[in-house]
Every structure is written in C-alpha cells, then in structure tokens.
C-alpha cells in the first residue's frame, strides 16, 4: 500500500503529521501555485510539461521561485520514494510553491523565501461507475472567475471559486459542476476540462479555463487520427444540442458524462458509458499511456522497489 506522505522544508513525514507554519502565505492567503501529476508503472507522466505550467502560474502571479528545477525534482523524487509504492502501484503527486512565511501583510513584495510543499499518495481509484456509466454535472448559479480578475490559468492554491461551485452542484445531487463565465460561456468543471460533441464535432471551450495537459495530449492524439477538435467559445444555449460530453484531467484521465443539469434544472442526457467519440477518446488515451509505459521504462522513479 502506498503510504500518504508529505514534504516540507526538507523533511518527509506521514501526511497526517506534515505541518505548515500558520504564517505561511499559502495558508494565510492561498498565495501559492501547484501542480498535480501521477506516475504510470513508476514513470512520472508529463513531468516537464507540469513544471512549465507551474512556471507560467508563477509568472502570472509575479512570484519568483527560489527553488531550482533540480531541487524540486530531487525533493519530489525523494518524497515519491518515501511513499513506498509496491509492485503495480502508482502515485498521485501534488507539489506546491508558496510565497513563503513572514509578516501578516498582503504585500507580495516582501522578498520572502518561497517554500516547497509536496504531497504524495496512492493514485486515485475512481468509482468504476464513473467510467462504466459516467458522471453527472450541474451548472451552478455561481460563475467562474473572469480571466481579468483571477486568470484560470493560474493553477494557484486558492480554489474557493471552484469549491463553492462544486458545493452548489453537489447540493443538487450532481457529481461535479460545469461552470459558466459571466457571459454564459462554458468554462470547465471544478478540477477538469470539459468536452462536447456538437453537430458531430468535438468541441472544447477556448478560454476561461486552465490549459489542461490531459486535454492538450488528447487534442494531439485526435490530430494524429485525423480527427479535428475545435477549441472555441461555447455558449450554454448550445448545450441542449450536444450529443456527447466528457471531462479530462491528470487524475480522471477521460471520464464520460451521462447527464448535465442546467441552472433551471432541465436535464440533458448523454449515452451511458460515453457515445462513440467519447469512447474513442478513452481508447486512444489509454493506448497512448500503454505506449508511454513501454517506451519509458528506463525513466521509472521507483522501479527498484518492484
Ligand atoms: N486539476 N481545470 C482545473 C480547474 C483543474 O484543476 C485541472 C487539474 C484541470 C485539468 O488539467 P490537467 O489535465 O493538466 O490535469 C482543469 C488537478 C488534477 C488537481 O488539481 O487535482
């Protein structure tokens, strides 16, 4: 069994015993950036891409990260190994950089030392139902932060917008929320990107959401198969015409959506287990991961445990 562990200031401990000082800005203000990736057969998937996105999040909030890339890699690797995955097990890794610990003062220019915090636990095992049938989404009243106020491309430590939206969707009995922006355009779910089939074409929202790495991978896999994916603004009014829907993220991979509830409560149903294009997305993504494992065996981080 993978042990849930945490890393802070160079020390690794069981996750329940990993503590952050209360004067850390990550705790006080959500003033931090983070990434989540997982391993497949012990091999970190898209590590560099995640690191580049972390740098972009840091750039967007004007945070200068003190830790070097090598320091982050070494600490993440060490924490992953401390979770002691057994043969056949994989890990979820979340690493976060906070703007550091200091006076209780909003000023971001205090020149504090940024802090690296890492969480490693077993790769999530989602309810089988979510793949066999699909999840349900509800559109909450609450709107997604605008790109001009808190850019969704900042993968930051403050998820209140998503948390409140998710809570609203859960209260209505849905598994997740599908957030709209102030203009009624579809953005994303609480922690995944969303896709639809409209007029037989695969579409996914152009803006107002995080540029997901799973989505990026899938767009390039569809391109390899000569299937066009259109990234464009999608108005909520169009959703009544959608025939398929699915979500993507590093932890969910490709997950079908079986029903979508509008703000008013009307229900749009999609094929259980995904329609033809959703199932194709699930298949090509799975196949790509199998190839990735075959081709990258020498890059495994904890192969020696097997
Ligand atoms: N979430 N949108 C949001 C708001 C997200 O938090 C995520 C990822 C995504 C999908 O991005 P990717 O395909 O790169 O995982 C979209 C991660 C999994 C998390 O916070 O747990």
mmCIF file of C-alpha atoms and ligand atoms in Angstrom:
data_model
loop_
_atom_site.group_PDB
_atom_site.id
_atom_site.type_symbol
_atom_site.label_atom_id
_atom_site.label_comp_id
_atom_site.label_asym_id
_atom_site.label_seq_id
_atom_site.Cartn_x
_atom_site.Cartn_y
_atom_site.Cartn_z
ATOM 1 C CA UNK A 1 0.000 0.000 0.000
ATOM 2 C CA UNK A 2 1.297 3.447 -0.925
ATOM 3 C CA UNK A 3 1.843 5.490 2.231
ATOM 4 C CA UNK A 4 0.481 9.050 2.142
ATOM 5 C CA UNK A 5 3.466 11.284 2.886
ATOM 6 C CA UNK A 6 4.273 14.977 2.953
ATOM 7 C CA UNK A 7 7.435 17.024 2.416
ATOM 8 C CA UNK A 8 8.107 20.415 3.947
ATOM 9 C CA UNK A 9 11.407 22.285 4.471
ATOM 10 C CA UNK A 10 13.454 19.215 3.539
ATOM 11 C CA UNK A 11 11.708 16.792 5.915
ATOM 12 C CA UNK A 12 9.379 13.959 4.911
ATOM 13 C CA UNK A 13 6.727 12.595 7.285
ATOM 14 C CA UNK A 14 3.406 10.787 7.256
ATOM 15 C CA UNK A 15 0.854 13.125 5.666
ATOM 16 C CA UNK A 16 -1.205 13.497 8.860
ATOM 17 C CA UNK A 17 1.945 14.726 10.637
ATOM 18 C CA UNK A 18 3.086 17.174 7.953
ATOM 19 C CA UNK A 19 2.529 20.714 9.220
ATOM 20 C CA UNK A 20 2.708 24.133 7.603
ATOM 21 C CA UNK A 21 3.508 27.217 9.747
ATOM 22 C CA UNK A 22 0.411 29.399 10.072
ATOM 23 C CA UNK A 23 2.336 32.496 8.926
ATOM 24 C CA UNK A 24 2.944 30.895 5.537
ATOM 25 C CA UNK A 25 1.234 32.919 2.793
ATOM 26 C CA UNK A 26 -0.005 29.724 1.178
ATOM 27 C CA UNK A 27 -2.051 29.082 4.308
ATOM 28 C CA UNK A 28 -2.968 32.728 5.005
ATOM 29 C CA UNK A 29 -3.917 33.870 1.516
ATOM 30 C CA UNK A 30 -3.801 30.876 -0.827
ATOM 31 C CA UNK A 31 -0.726 32.694 -2.184
ATOM 32 C CA UNK A 32 0.812 29.702 -3.908
ATOM 33 C CA UNK A 33 0.984 27.744 -7.162
ATOM 34 C CA UNK A 34 0.853 23.994 -7.582
ATOM 35 C CA UNK A 35 0.790 21.061 -9.979
ATOM 36 C CA UNK A 36 -0.631 17.551 -9.820
ATOM 37 C CA UNK A 37 0.745 14.670 -11.827
ATOM 38 C CA UNK A 38 0.744 10.922 -11.490
ATOM 39 C CA UNK A 39 3.006 8.039 -12.349
ATOM 40 C CA UNK A 40 2.274 5.097 -14.632
ATOM 41 C CA UNK A 41 4.310 1.978 -13.796
ATOM 42 C CA UNK A 42 6.516 4.237 -11.706
ATOM 43 C CA UNK A 43 7.194 6.660 -14.576
ATOM 44 C CA UNK A 44 6.255 10.323 -13.994
ATOM 45 C CA UNK A 45 3.825 11.372 -16.732
ATOM 46 C CA UNK A 46 4.351 14.814 -18.336
ATOM 47 C CA UNK A 47 6.661 15.986 -15.546
ATOM 48 C CA UNK A 48 8.304 18.685 -17.691
ATOM 49 C CA UNK A 49 5.005 19.978 -19.044
ATOM 50 C CA UNK A 50 3.659 20.264 -15.491
ATOM 51 C CA UNK A 51 6.817 22.070 -14.405
ATOM 52 C CA UNK A 52 6.493 24.522 -17.326
ATOM 53 C CA UNK A 53 2.878 25.181 -16.346
ATOM 54 C CA UNK A 54 3.971 25.805 -12.745
ATOM 55 C CA UNK A 55 6.457 28.395 -14.029
ATOM 56 C CA UNK A 56 3.675 30.002 -16.047
ATOM 57 C CA UNK A 57 1.376 30.147 -12.985
ATOM 58 C CA UNK A 58 4.243 31.720 -11.007
ATOM 59 C CA UNK A 59 4.821 34.247 -13.797
ATOM 60 C CA UNK A 60 1.123 35.185 -13.804
ATOM 61 C CA UNK A 61 1.218 35.986 -10.082
ATOM 62 C CA UNK A 62 4.715 37.536 -10.276
ATOM 63 C CA UNK A 63 6.236 35.006 -7.922
ATOM 64 C CA UNK A 64 9.958 34.331 -8.178
ATOM 65 C CA UNK A 65 10.538 30.724 -7.248
ATOM 66 C CA UNK A 66 13.721 30.295 -5.209
ATOM 67 C CA UNK A 67 13.928 26.520 -5.622
ATOM 68 C CA UNK A 68 15.724 25.354 -8.764
ATOM 69 C CA UNK A 69 14.145 22.824 -11.097
ATOM 70 C CA UNK A 70 16.689 20.231 -9.947
ATOM 71 C CA UNK A 71 15.916 20.897 -6.274
ATOM 72 C CA UNK A 72 12.207 20.404 -6.973
ATOM 73 C CA UNK A 73 12.818 17.204 -8.954
ATOM 74 C CA UNK A 74 15.093 15.771 -6.249
ATOM 75 C CA UNK A 75 12.604 16.579 -3.465
ATOM 76 C CA UNK A 76 9.621 15.240 -5.419
ATOM 77 C CA UNK A 77 11.502 12.038 -6.276
ATOM 78 C CA UNK A 78 12.598 11.574 -2.677
ATOM 79 C CA UNK A 79 9.017 12.047 -1.433
ATOM 80 C CA UNK A 80 7.624 9.677 -4.054
ATOM 81 C CA UNK A 81 10.121 7.021 -2.979
ATOM 82 C CA UNK A 82 9.274 7.570 0.692
ATOM 83 C CA UNK A 83 5.666 6.621 -0.091
ATOM 84 C CA UNK A 84 6.977 3.103 -0.734
ATOM 85 C CA UNK A 85 4.831 2.041 -3.670
ATOM 86 C CA UNK A 86 4.717 -1.724 -4.097
ATOM 87 C CA UNK A 87 4.770 -3.579 -7.402
ATOM 88 C CA UNK A 88 1.894 -2.481 -9.609
ATOM 89 C CA UNK A 89 1.105 0.630 -7.554
ATOM 90 C CA UNK A 90 1.227 4.202 -8.750
ATOM 91 C CA UNK A 91 1.221 7.553 -7.037
ATOM 92 C CA UNK A 92 -0.547 10.893 -7.121
ATOM 93 C CA UNK A 93 1.890 13.757 -6.574
ATOM 94 C CA UNK A 94 0.998 17.322 -5.744
ATOM 95 C CA UNK A 95 3.785 19.847 -5.367
ATOM 96 C CA UNK A 96 3.178 23.389 -4.337
ATOM 97 C CA UNK A 97 5.275 26.534 -4.026
ATOM 98 C CA UNK A 98 4.060 29.136 -1.551
ATOM 99 C CA UNK A 99 5.249 32.755 -1.483
ATOM 100 C CA UNK A 100 6.783 31.988 1.906
ATOM 101 C CA UNK A 101 6.435 32.807 5.565
ATOM 102 C CA UNK A 102 6.527 36.317 7.003
ATOM 103 C CA UNK A 103 4.525 39.164 8.492
ATOM 104 C CA UNK A 104 0.752 39.148 8.137
ATOM 105 C CA UNK A 105 0.744 41.611 5.289
ATOM 106 C CA UNK A 106 -0.767 41.279 1.827
ATOM 107 C CA UNK A 107 2.200 42.965 0.151
ATOM 108 C CA UNK A 108 3.605 40.401 -2.287
ATOM 109 C CA UNK A 109 6.959 42.210 -2.491
ATOM 110 C CA UNK A 110 8.359 41.185 0.861
ATOM 111 C CA UNK A 111 11.168 39.151 -0.745
ATOM 112 C CA UNK A 112 10.399 36.069 1.309
ATOM 113 C CA UNK A 113 11.949 32.697 0.542
ATOM 114 C CA UNK A 114 9.400 30.605 -1.384
ATOM 115 C CA UNK A 115 8.514 27.281 0.247
ATOM 116 C CA UNK A 116 8.176 23.902 -1.448
ATOM 117 C CA UNK A 117 5.480 21.576 -0.106
ATOM 118 C CA UNK A 118 4.845 18.104 -1.554
ATOM 119 C CA UNK A 119 2.060 15.570 -1.033
ATOM 120 C CA UNK A 120 2.301 12.013 -2.344
ATOM 121 C CA UNK A 121 -0.436 9.398 -2.005
ATOM 122 C CA UNK A 122 -1.831 6.469 -3.940
ATOM 123 C CA UNK A 123 -3.069 7.285 -7.443
ATOM 124 C CA UNK A 124 -6.839 7.795 -7.124
ATOM 125 C CA UNK A 125 -9.144 4.860 -7.780
ATOM 126 C CA UNK A 126 -12.326 6.478 -9.038
ATOM 127 C CA UNK A 127 -15.647 4.771 -8.663
ATOM 128 C CA UNK A 128 -15.868 2.256 -11.600
ATOM 129 C CA UNK A 129 -19.373 3.597 -12.261
ATOM 130 C CA UNK A 130 -17.836 6.905 -13.360
ATOM 131 C CA UNK A 131 -16.208 5.156 -16.313
ATOM 132 C CA UNK A 132 -18.795 2.446 -16.987
ATOM 133 C CA UNK A 133 -21.755 4.841 -16.975
ATOM 134 C CA UNK A 134 -20.450 8.351 -16.425
ATOM 135 C CA UNK A 135 -20.642 11.276 -14.032
ATOM 136 C CA UNK A 136 -23.364 13.884 -13.738
ATOM 137 C CA UNK A 137 -22.730 17.625 -13.956
ATOM 138 C CA UNK A 138 -24.849 20.558 -12.832
ATOM 139 C CA UNK A 139 -24.411 24.162 -13.940
ATOM 140 C CA UNK A 140 -24.252 26.245 -10.746
ATOM 141 C CA UNK A 141 -25.528 29.815 -10.424
ATOM 142 C CA UNK A 142 -22.048 30.865 -9.341
ATOM 143 C CA UNK A 143 -19.896 31.979 -12.275
ATOM 144 C CA UNK A 144 -16.227 31.189 -12.965
ATOM 145 C CA UNK A 145 -13.681 33.877 -12.082
ATOM 146 C CA UNK A 146 -13.124 36.101 -15.072
ATOM 147 C CA UNK A 147 -9.812 35.924 -16.912
ATOM 148 C CA UNK A 148 -9.400 39.603 -15.971
ATOM 149 C CA UNK A 149 -9.800 39.053 -12.245
ATOM 150 C CA UNK A 150 -8.212 35.681 -11.417
ATOM 151 C CA UNK A 151 -6.944 34.042 -14.583
ATOM 152 C CA UNK A 152 -7.933 30.332 -14.540
ATOM 153 C CA UNK A 153 -4.501 29.629 -15.984
ATOM 154 C CA UNK A 154 -3.071 30.426 -12.578
ATOM 155 C CA UNK A 155 -3.065 26.979 -11.013
ATOM 156 C CA UNK A 156 -2.990 28.516 -7.575
ATOM 157 C CA UNK A 157 -3.656 27.399 -4.028
ATOM 158 C CA UNK A 158 -6.999 29.196 -3.829
ATOM 159 C CA UNK A 159 -9.833 27.099 -5.237
ATOM 160 C CA UNK A 160 -12.715 28.867 -3.471
ATOM 161 C CA UNK A 161 -14.481 29.694 -6.742
ATOM 162 C CA UNK A 162 -14.447 26.003 -7.715
ATOM 163 C CA UNK A 163 -15.209 24.784 -4.181
ATOM 164 C CA UNK A 164 -18.344 26.918 -3.861
ATOM 165 C CA UNK A 165 -19.475 25.935 -7.373
ATOM 166 C CA UNK A 166 -18.870 22.251 -6.585
ATOM 167 C CA UNK A 167 -20.826 22.573 -3.337
ATOM 168 C CA UNK A 168 -23.768 24.056 -5.240
ATOM 169 C CA UNK A 169 -23.683 21.198 -7.777
ATOM 170 C CA UNK A 170 -23.404 18.556 -5.035
ATOM 171 C CA UNK A 171 -26.423 20.027 -3.224
ATOM 172 C CA UNK A 172 -28.363 19.435 -6.414
ATOM 173 C CA UNK A 173 -27.246 15.801 -6.456
ATOM 174 C CA UNK A 174 -24.645 16.079 -9.234
ATOM 175 C CA UNK A 175 -21.101 14.667 -9.095
ATOM 176 C CA UNK A 176 -19.453 17.854 -10.335
ATOM 177 C CA UNK A 177 -20.154 21.396 -11.520
ATOM 178 C CA UNK A 178 -19.907 22.830 -15.010
ATOM 179 C CA UNK A 179 -19.074 26.484 -14.557
ATOM 180 C CA UNK A 180 -20.096 29.280 -16.915
ATOM 181 C CA UNK A 181 -18.384 32.650 -17.143
ATOM 182 C CA UNK A 182 -20.204 35.967 -16.651
ATOM 183 C CA UNK A 183 -21.298 35.919 -20.325
ATOM 184 C CA UNK A 184 -22.804 32.446 -20.157
ATOM 185 C CA UNK A 185 -19.879 30.772 -21.899
ATOM 186 C CA UNK A 186 -18.883 27.307 -20.735
ATOM 187 C CA UNK A 187 -15.518 27.223 -18.922
ATOM 188 C CA UNK A 188 -14.658 23.986 -17.065
ATOM 189 C CA UNK A 189 -15.544 21.697 -14.172
ATOM 190 C CA UNK A 190 -14.197 22.013 -10.624
ATOM 191 C CA UNK A 191 -10.883 20.372 -11.495
ATOM 192 C CA UNK A 192 -11.123 19.106 -15.042
ATOM 193 C CA UNK A 193 -11.648 20.331 -18.592
ATOM 194 C CA UNK A 194 -14.868 19.636 -20.432
ATOM 195 C CA UNK A 195 -15.566 18.446 -23.973
ATOM 196 C CA UNK A 196 -18.750 18.068 -26.035
ATOM 197 C CA UNK A 197 -19.840 16.667 -29.343
ATOM 198 C CA UNK A 198 -21.964 19.298 -31.119
ATOM 199 C CA UNK A 199 -23.140 18.756 -34.706
ATOM 200 C CA UNK A 200 -20.966 15.636 -34.789
ATOM 201 C CA UNK A 201 -17.817 17.675 -33.992
ATOM 202 C CA UNK A 202 -15.611 17.523 -30.917
ATOM 203 C CA UNK A 203 -15.544 20.903 -29.206
ATOM 204 C CA UNK A 204 -13.942 22.201 -26.012
ATOM 205 C CA UNK A 205 -14.075 25.749 -24.588
ATOM 206 C CA UNK A 206 -11.420 28.111 -25.903
ATOM 207 C CA UNK A 207 -10.946 30.349 -22.881
ATOM 208 C CA UNK A 208 -11.830 30.910 -19.270
ATOM 209 C CA UNK A 209 -10.283 27.637 -18.168
ATOM 210 C CA UNK A 210 -6.989 26.040 -17.268
ATOM 211 C CA UNK A 211 -4.994 24.845 -20.262
ATOM 212 C CA UNK A 212 -5.187 21.198 -19.177
ATOM 213 C CA UNK A 213 -2.339 18.893 -20.105
ATOM 214 C CA UNK A 214 -4.658 15.911 -20.493
ATOM 215 C CA UNK A 215 -6.741 17.919 -22.945
ATOM 216 C CA UNK A 216 -3.605 19.003 -24.806
ATOM 217 C CA UNK A 217 -2.464 15.369 -25.102
ATOM 218 C CA UNK A 218 -5.872 14.273 -26.314
ATOM 219 C CA UNK A 219 -6.081 17.052 -28.910
ATOM 220 C CA UNK A 220 -2.771 15.876 -30.358
ATOM 221 C CA UNK A 221 -3.902 12.214 -30.287
ATOM 222 C CA UNK A 222 -7.051 13.164 -32.204
ATOM 223 C CA UNK A 223 -4.909 15.158 -34.661
ATOM 224 C CA UNK A 224 -2.789 12.032 -35.239
ATOM 225 C CA UNK A 225 -6.021 10.182 -36.033
ATOM 226 C CA UNK A 226 -7.038 12.988 -38.448
ATOM 227 C CA UNK A 227 -9.943 13.991 -36.234
ATOM 228 C CA UNK A 228 -10.483 17.666 -35.750
ATOM 229 C CA UNK A 229 -11.048 19.150 -32.287
ATOM 230 C CA UNK A 230 -12.435 22.667 -32.306
ATOM 231 C CA UNK A 231 -11.441 24.910 -29.438
ATOM 232 C CA UNK A 232 -13.926 27.767 -29.449
ATOM 233 C CA UNK A 233 -16.280 29.739 -27.205
ATOM 234 C CA UNK A 234 -19.278 27.533 -26.326
ATOM 235 C CA UNK A 235 -22.428 29.265 -25.097
ATOM 236 C CA UNK A 236 -24.569 27.444 -22.558
ATOM 237 C CA UNK A 237 -27.516 27.782 -25.003
ATOM 238 C CA UNK A 238 -25.728 25.349 -27.323
ATOM 239 C CA UNK A 239 -25.593 22.602 -24.724
ATOM 240 C CA UNK A 240 -29.114 21.431 -25.483
ATOM 241 C CA UNK A 241 -27.748 20.341 -28.905
ATOM 242 C CA UNK A 242 -24.752 18.428 -27.508
ATOM 243 C CA UNK A 243 -24.913 14.676 -28.106
ATOM 244 C CA UNK A 244 -21.878 13.651 -26.022
ATOM 245 C CA UNK A 245 -19.880 15.075 -23.135
ATOM 246 C CA UNK A 246 -16.759 14.060 -21.213
ATOM 247 C CA UNK A 247 -14.180 15.536 -18.867
ATOM 248 C CA UNK A 248 -10.382 15.257 -18.761
ATOM 249 C CA UNK A 249 -7.721 15.679 -16.094
ATOM 250 C CA UNK A 250 -4.458 14.095 -14.958
ATOM 251 C CA UNK A 251 -6.252 12.090 -12.288
ATOM 252 C CA UNK A 252 -9.576 11.369 -14.048
ATOM 253 C CA UNK A 253 -7.990 10.803 -17.499
ATOM 254 C CA UNK A 254 -11.035 10.652 -19.841
ATOM 255 C CA UNK A 255 -14.334 10.310 -17.973
ATOM 256 C CA UNK A 256 -17.734 10.193 -19.664
ATOM 257 C CA UNK A 257 -20.577 12.469 -18.551
ATOM 258 C CA UNK A 258 -24.003 10.804 -18.553
ATOM 259 C CA UNK A 259 -26.181 13.775 -17.659
ATOM 260 C CA UNK A 260 -25.997 17.538 -17.413
ATOM 261 C CA UNK A 261 -28.425 19.672 -15.395
ATOM 262 C CA UNK A 262 -28.972 23.317 -16.340
ATOM 263 C CA UNK A 263 -29.304 26.086 -13.735
ATOM 264 C CA UNK A 264 -33.076 25.781 -14.156
ATOM 265 C CA UNK A 265 -32.911 22.016 -13.509
ATOM 266 C CA UNK A 266 -33.604 20.706 -17.034
ATOM 267 C CA UNK A 267 -31.668 17.549 -17.866
ATOM 268 C CA UNK A 268 -29.649 16.691 -20.958
ATOM 269 C CA UNK A 269 -28.790 13.005 -21.196
ATOM 270 C CA UNK A 270 -25.757 11.522 -22.920
ATOM 271 C CA UNK A 271 -25.080 7.882 -23.831
ATOM 272 C CA UNK A 272 -24.241 5.807 -20.772
ATOM 273 C CA UNK A 273 -20.535 4.894 -20.791
ATOM 274 C CA UNK A 274 -19.932 7.539 -23.479
ATOM 275 C CA UNK A 275 -21.000 7.893 -27.090
ATOM 276 C CA UNK A 276 -18.799 6.830 -30.000
ATOM 277 C CA UNK A 277 -16.399 9.815 -29.847
ATOM 278 C CA UNK A 278 -16.136 9.716 -26.060
ATOM 279 C CA UNK A 279 -15.267 6.024 -26.168
ATOM 280 C CA UNK A 280 -12.740 6.729 -28.893
ATOM 281 C CA UNK A 281 -11.168 9.404 -26.653
ATOM 282 C CA UNK A 282 -10.977 6.900 -23.779
ATOM 283 C CA UNK A 283 -9.408 4.275 -26.034
ATOM 284 C CA UNK A 284 -6.768 6.443 -27.696
ATOM 285 C CA UNK A 285 -5.782 7.979 -24.374
ATOM 286 C CA UNK A 286 -5.418 4.550 -22.764
ATOM 287 C CA UNK A 287 -3.408 3.253 -25.710
ATOM 288 C CA UNK A 288 -1.100 6.283 -25.570
ATOM 289 C CA UNK A 289 -0.469 5.587 -21.858
ATOM 290 C CA UNK A 290 0.358 1.942 -22.607
ATOM 291 C CA UNK A 291 2.852 3.048 -25.280
ATOM 292 C CA UNK A 292 4.271 5.654 -22.903
ATOM 293 C CA UNK A 293 4.973 2.961 -20.313
ATOM 294 C CA UNK A 294 6.551 0.628 -22.882
ATOM 295 C CA UNK A 295 8.788 3.379 -24.264
ATOM 296 C CA UNK A 296 9.878 4.945 -20.971
ATOM 297 C CA UNK A 297 10.703 2.016 -18.699
ATOM 298 C CA UNK A 298 14.193 3.418 -18.025
ATOM 299 C CA UNK A 299 12.645 6.620 -16.612
ATOM 300 C CA UNK A 300 10.781 4.883 -13.784
ATOM 301 C CA UNK A 301 11.293 6.591 -10.419
ATOM 302 C CA UNK A 302 10.642 3.589 -8.224
ATOM 303 C CA UNK A 303 11.194 0.606 -10.423
ATOM 304 C CA UNK A 304 13.804 -0.758 -7.993
ATOM 305 C CA UNK A 305 11.065 -1.464 -5.478
ATOM 306 C CA UNK A 306 9.391 -3.914 -7.845
HETATM 307 N N1 LIG B 1 -6.664 19.529 -11.657
HETATM 308 N N2 LIG B 1 -9.149 22.655 -14.748
HETATM 309 C C1 LIG B 1 -8.888 22.764 -13.438
HETATM 310 C C2 LIG B 1 -9.542 23.848 -12.662
HETATM 311 C C3 LIG B 1 -8.007 21.860 -12.816
HETATM 312 O O1 LIG B 1 -7.739 21.974 -11.512
HETATM 313 C C4 LIG B 1 -7.423 20.812 -13.590
HETATM 314 C C5 LIG B 1 -6.460 19.833 -12.990
HETATM 315 C C6 LIG B 1 -7.742 20.723 -14.965
HETATM 316 C C7 LIG B 1 -7.165 19.655 -15.855
HETATM 317 O O2 LIG B 1 -5.775 19.821 -16.042
HETATM 318 P P1 LIG B 1 -4.809 18.573 -16.311
HETATM 319 O O3 LIG B 1 -5.382 17.846 -17.465
HETATM 320 O O4 LIG B 1 -3.496 19.192 -16.615
HETATM 321 O O5 LIG B 1 -4.822 17.746 -15.063
HETATM 322 C C8 LIG B 1 -8.598 21.681 -15.500
HETATM 323 C C9 LIG B 1 -5.763 18.623 -10.982
HETATM 324 C C10 LIG B 1 -5.876 17.228 -11.446
HETATM 325 C C11 LIG B 1 -5.980 18.784 -9.493
HETATM 326 O O6 LIG B 1 -5.984 19.925 -9.049
HETATM 327 O O7 LIG B 1 -6.139 17.793 -8.787
#
